[in-house]
C-alpha atoms as one frame of an Amber mdcrd trajectory, in Angstrom:
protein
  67.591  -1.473 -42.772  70.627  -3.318 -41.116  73.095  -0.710 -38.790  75.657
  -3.983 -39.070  78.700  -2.172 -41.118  82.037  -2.888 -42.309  84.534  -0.983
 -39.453  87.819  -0.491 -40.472  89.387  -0.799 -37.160  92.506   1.971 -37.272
  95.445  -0.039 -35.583  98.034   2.620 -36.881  99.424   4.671 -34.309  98.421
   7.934 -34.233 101.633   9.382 -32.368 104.194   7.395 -34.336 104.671   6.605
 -38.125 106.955   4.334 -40.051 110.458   6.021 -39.783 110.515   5.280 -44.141
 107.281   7.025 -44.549 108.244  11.003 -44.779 105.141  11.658 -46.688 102.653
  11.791 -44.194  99.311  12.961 -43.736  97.926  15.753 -41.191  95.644  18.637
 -39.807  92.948  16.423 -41.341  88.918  18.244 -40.312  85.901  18.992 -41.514
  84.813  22.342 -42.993  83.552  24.761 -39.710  79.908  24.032 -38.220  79.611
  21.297 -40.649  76.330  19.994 -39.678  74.341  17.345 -42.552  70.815  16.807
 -41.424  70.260  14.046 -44.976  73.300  12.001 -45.272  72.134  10.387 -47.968
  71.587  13.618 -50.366  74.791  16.292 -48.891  78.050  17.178 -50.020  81.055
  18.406 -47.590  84.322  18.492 -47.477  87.248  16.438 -45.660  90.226  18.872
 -45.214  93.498  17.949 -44.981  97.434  18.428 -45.112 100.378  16.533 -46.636
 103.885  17.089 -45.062 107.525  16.305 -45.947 108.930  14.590 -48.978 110.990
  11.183 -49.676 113.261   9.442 -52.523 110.757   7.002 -54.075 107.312   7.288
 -54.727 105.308   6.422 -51.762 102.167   5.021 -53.597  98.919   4.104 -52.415
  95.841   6.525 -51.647  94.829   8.791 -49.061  91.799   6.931 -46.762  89.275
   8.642 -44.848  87.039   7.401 -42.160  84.251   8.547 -39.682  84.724   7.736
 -36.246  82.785   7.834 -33.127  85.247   6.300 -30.706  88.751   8.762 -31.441
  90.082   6.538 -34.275  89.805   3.448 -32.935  87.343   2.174 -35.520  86.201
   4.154 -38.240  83.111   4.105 -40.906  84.886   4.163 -44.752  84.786   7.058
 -46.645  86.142   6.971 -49.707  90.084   7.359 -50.789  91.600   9.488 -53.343
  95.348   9.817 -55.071  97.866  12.374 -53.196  98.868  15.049 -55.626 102.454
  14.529 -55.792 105.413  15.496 -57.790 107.956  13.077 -58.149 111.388  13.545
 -60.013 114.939  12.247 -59.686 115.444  14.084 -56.460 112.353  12.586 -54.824
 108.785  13.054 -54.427 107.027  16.068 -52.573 103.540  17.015 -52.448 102.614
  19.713 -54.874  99.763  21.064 -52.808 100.518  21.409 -48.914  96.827  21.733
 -48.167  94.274  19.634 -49.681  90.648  18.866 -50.090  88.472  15.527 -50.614
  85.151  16.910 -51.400  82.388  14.016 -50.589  79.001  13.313 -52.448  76.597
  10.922 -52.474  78.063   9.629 -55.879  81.599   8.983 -54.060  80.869   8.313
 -50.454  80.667   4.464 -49.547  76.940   2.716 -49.892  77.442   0.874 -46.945
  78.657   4.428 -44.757  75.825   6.060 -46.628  73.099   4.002 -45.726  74.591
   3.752 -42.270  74.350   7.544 -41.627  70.815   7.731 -43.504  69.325   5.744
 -40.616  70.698   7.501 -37.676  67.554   8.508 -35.569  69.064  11.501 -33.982
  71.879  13.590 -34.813  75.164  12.305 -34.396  79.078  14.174 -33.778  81.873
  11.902 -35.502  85.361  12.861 -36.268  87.460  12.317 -39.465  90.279  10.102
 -39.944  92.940  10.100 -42.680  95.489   7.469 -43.363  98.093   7.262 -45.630
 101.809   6.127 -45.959 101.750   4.672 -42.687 100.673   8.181 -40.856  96.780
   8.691 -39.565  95.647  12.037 -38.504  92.286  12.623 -36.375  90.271  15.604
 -36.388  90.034  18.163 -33.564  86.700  19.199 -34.891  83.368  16.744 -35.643
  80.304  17.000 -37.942  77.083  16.289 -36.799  75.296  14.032 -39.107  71.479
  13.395 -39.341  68.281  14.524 -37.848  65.359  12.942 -35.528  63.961  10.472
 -37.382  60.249   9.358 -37.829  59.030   5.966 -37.368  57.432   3.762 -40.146
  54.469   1.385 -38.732  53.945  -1.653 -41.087  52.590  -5.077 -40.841  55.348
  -7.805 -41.123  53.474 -11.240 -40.612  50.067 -12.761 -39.837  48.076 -15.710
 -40.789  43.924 -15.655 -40.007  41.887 -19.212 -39.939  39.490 -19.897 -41.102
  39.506 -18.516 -44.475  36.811 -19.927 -46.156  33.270 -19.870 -44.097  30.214
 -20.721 -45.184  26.662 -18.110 -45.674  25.485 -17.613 -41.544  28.427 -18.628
 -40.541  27.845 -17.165 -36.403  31.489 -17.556 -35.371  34.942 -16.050 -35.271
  38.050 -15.441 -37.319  40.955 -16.015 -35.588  43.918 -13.393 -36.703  47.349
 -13.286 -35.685  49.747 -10.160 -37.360  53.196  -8.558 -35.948  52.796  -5.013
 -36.096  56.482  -3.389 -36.489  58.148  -0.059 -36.757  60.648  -0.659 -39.342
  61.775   3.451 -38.725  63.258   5.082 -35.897  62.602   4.282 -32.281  61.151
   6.409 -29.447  57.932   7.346 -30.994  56.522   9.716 -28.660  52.799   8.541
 -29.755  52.111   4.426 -30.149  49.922   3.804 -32.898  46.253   2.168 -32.603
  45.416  -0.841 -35.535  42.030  -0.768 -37.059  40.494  -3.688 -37.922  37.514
  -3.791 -40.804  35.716  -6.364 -42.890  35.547  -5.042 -46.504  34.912  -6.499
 -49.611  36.850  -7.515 -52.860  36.500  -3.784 -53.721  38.267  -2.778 -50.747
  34.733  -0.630 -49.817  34.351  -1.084 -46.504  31.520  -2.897 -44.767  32.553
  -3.116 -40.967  34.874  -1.845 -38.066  35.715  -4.211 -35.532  37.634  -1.719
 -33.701  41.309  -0.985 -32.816  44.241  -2.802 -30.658  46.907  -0.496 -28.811
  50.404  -1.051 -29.965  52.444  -2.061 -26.932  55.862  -0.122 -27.418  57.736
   1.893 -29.854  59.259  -1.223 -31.399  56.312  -3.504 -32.432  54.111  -5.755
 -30.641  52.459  -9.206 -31.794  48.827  -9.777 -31.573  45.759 -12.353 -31.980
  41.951 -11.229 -31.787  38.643 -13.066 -32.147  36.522 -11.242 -34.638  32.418
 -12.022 -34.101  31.069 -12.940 -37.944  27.507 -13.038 -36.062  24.494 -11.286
 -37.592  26.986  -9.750 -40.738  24.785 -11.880 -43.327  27.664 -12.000 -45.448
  26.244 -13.357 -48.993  28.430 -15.502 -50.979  31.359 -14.110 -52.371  35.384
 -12.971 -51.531  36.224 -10.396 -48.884  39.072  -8.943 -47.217  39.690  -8.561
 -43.469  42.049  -5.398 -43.495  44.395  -3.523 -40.758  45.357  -0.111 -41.081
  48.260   0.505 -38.637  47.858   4.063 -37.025  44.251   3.858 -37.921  43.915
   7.342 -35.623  46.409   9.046 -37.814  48.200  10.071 -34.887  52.000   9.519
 -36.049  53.638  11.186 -38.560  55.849   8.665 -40.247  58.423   8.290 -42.983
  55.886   6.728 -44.880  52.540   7.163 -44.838  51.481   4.483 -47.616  52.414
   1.253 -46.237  50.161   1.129 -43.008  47.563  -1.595 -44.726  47.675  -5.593
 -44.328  44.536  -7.686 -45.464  43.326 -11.510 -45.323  41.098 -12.644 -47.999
  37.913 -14.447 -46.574  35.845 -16.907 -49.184  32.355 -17.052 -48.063  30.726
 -20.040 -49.432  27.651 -21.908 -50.315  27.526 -24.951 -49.013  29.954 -24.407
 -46.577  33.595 -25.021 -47.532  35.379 -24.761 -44.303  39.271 -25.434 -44.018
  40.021 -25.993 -40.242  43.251 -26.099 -40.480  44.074 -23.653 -43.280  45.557
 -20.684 -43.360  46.045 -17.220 -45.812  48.637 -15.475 -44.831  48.736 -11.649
 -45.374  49.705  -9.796 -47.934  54.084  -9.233 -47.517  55.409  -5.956 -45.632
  54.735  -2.703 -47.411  51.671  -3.963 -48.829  49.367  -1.317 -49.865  45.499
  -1.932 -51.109  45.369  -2.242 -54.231  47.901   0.633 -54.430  45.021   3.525
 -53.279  45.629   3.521 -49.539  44.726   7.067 -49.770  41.238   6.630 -51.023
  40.980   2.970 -49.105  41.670   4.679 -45.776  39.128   7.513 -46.220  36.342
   5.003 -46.521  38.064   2.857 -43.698  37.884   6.154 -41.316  34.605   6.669
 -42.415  33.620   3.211 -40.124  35.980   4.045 -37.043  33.426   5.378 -35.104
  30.860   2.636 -35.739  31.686   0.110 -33.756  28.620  -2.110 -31.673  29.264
  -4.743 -29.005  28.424  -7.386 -31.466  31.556  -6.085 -34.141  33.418  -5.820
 -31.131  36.927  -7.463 -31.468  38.286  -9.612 -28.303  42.084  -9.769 -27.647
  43.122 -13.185 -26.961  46.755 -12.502 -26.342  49.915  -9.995 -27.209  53.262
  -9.227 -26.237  55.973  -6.564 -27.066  58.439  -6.725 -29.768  62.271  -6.418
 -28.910  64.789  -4.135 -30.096  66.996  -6.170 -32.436  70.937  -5.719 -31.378
């Protein structure tokens, strides 16, 4: 999910105001010990004040935005009408104090999904604006929690894809392992590699590769077809990220990536060709559940001749 956000940047002064605005807006704050652990699913409440009163009707909407930096920039809210009353002797707010009450039905999408993927919890004022006046809050809210991570495959290609009966040598598999959730993972998950076949049972575990950091790493392994006596047919080479069940993630039914491997006979070898796995989030055949239990079942199987060999790897970076 993409952090990059539309920031209204704040340039009004927040000591001065436009000498025709005499409506202006103050005292703005959040509710006491206003603390919303799921963005994405709360309701709470922007307080604020309207002062003074002028000859014509000011127009325009009250603004509010979350800020991190004093005002300086601020994360869109959501706006609504001032409650005024307005006759031939000018206009006046009817309600000194007032209250924009935020849902997830009103808030902004783009603010909302923001504040859904913070990984830890986070203090940001409020900001009003309106009729040429901003007011910033002396209090904050603290908004979200500490977030899990999500392991999933995002790319990989394996060669060759089509062997023949006895064929005695390796696959060659490339994937990107990446966590697509929260960073600092306090465990780094292990990915299982097994042969299984078009039924998703599985037949072999070639064993597991360490992920490098709490971002992603990128990996290719050798995997020994010797002595399998695979009979003619269509199989699947599968990973299963945090094959250890170690990490408790956001979710837990995404962690599975497979090749398909054509055994042939005579031998229909491609040298050059490619399958690439399945696209991120892909699940097998939508029973990861009941996949994975047979998958564990293998872990613990593994003989030098299964034996994977790492060729090379390297970390993943955090994107800016």
């Amino acid at each position: 999910m993409s952090n990059k956000l539309r920031l209204a940047v704040l340039t009004t002064s927040l000591f001065s105001a436009s000498v025709l605005a005499n409506i202006t807006v103050g005292n703005v704050g959040f509710d006491s010990n206003t603390v919303i652990p799921n963005p994405g699913s709360a309701n709470f409440n922007i307080n604020y004040y309207l002062f003074g009163s002028q000859i014509f009707n000011p127009g325009g909407q009250v603004e509010f935005f979350l800020t991190k930096d004093g005002g300086s920039t601020g994360y869109y809210v959501g706006r609504e009408a001032p409650n005024l009353n307005c006759a031939s002797n000018g206009c006046r707010p009817i309600n000194t104090q007032n209250t924009f009450k935020v849902s997830p039905f009103n808030i902004d999408p783009t603010t909302k999904a923001y504040l859904s993927s913070l990984c830890v919890p986070t203090d940001f004022q409020v900001v009003a604006r309106f009729n040429n006046s901003v007011s910033v809050s002396h209090n904050t809210a603290s908004f979200g929690t500490v977030g899990k991570p999500d392991w999933l495959f995002h790319s990989g290609s394996m060669t060759p894809a089509n062997i023949s009966t006895g064929y005695a040598g390796n696959l060659k598999v490339t994937f990107v392992v990446k966590n697509d959730g929260c960073p600092n993972s306090p465990v780094l998950p292990k990915v299982g590699v097994f042969l299984a076949d078009a039924n998703n049972n599985a037949l072999a575990y070639f064993g597991a590769i360490q992920v490098l950091n709490d971002v992603g790493s990128q990996h290719e392994v050798l995997l020994p077809m010797r002595n399998l006596n695979l009979a003619k047919g269509s199989y699947r080479i599968v990973l299963m990220a945090d094959v250890e069940r170690n990490v408790n993630e956001t979710n837990e039914n995404n962690n599975f990536g497979a090749f398909t491997l054509n055994v042939t006979d005579p031998a229909v070898q491609s040298a050059e060709g490619s399958i690439y796995y399945y696209q991120r989030n892909a699940n097998l055949d939508n029973s990861p559940e009941q996949s994975g239990y047979e998958l564990e079942e293998l872990s613990y199987s593994v003989t030098e001749e299964q034996s994977l060999k790492v060729v090379k790897e390297q970390t993943l970076k955090q994107q800016k």
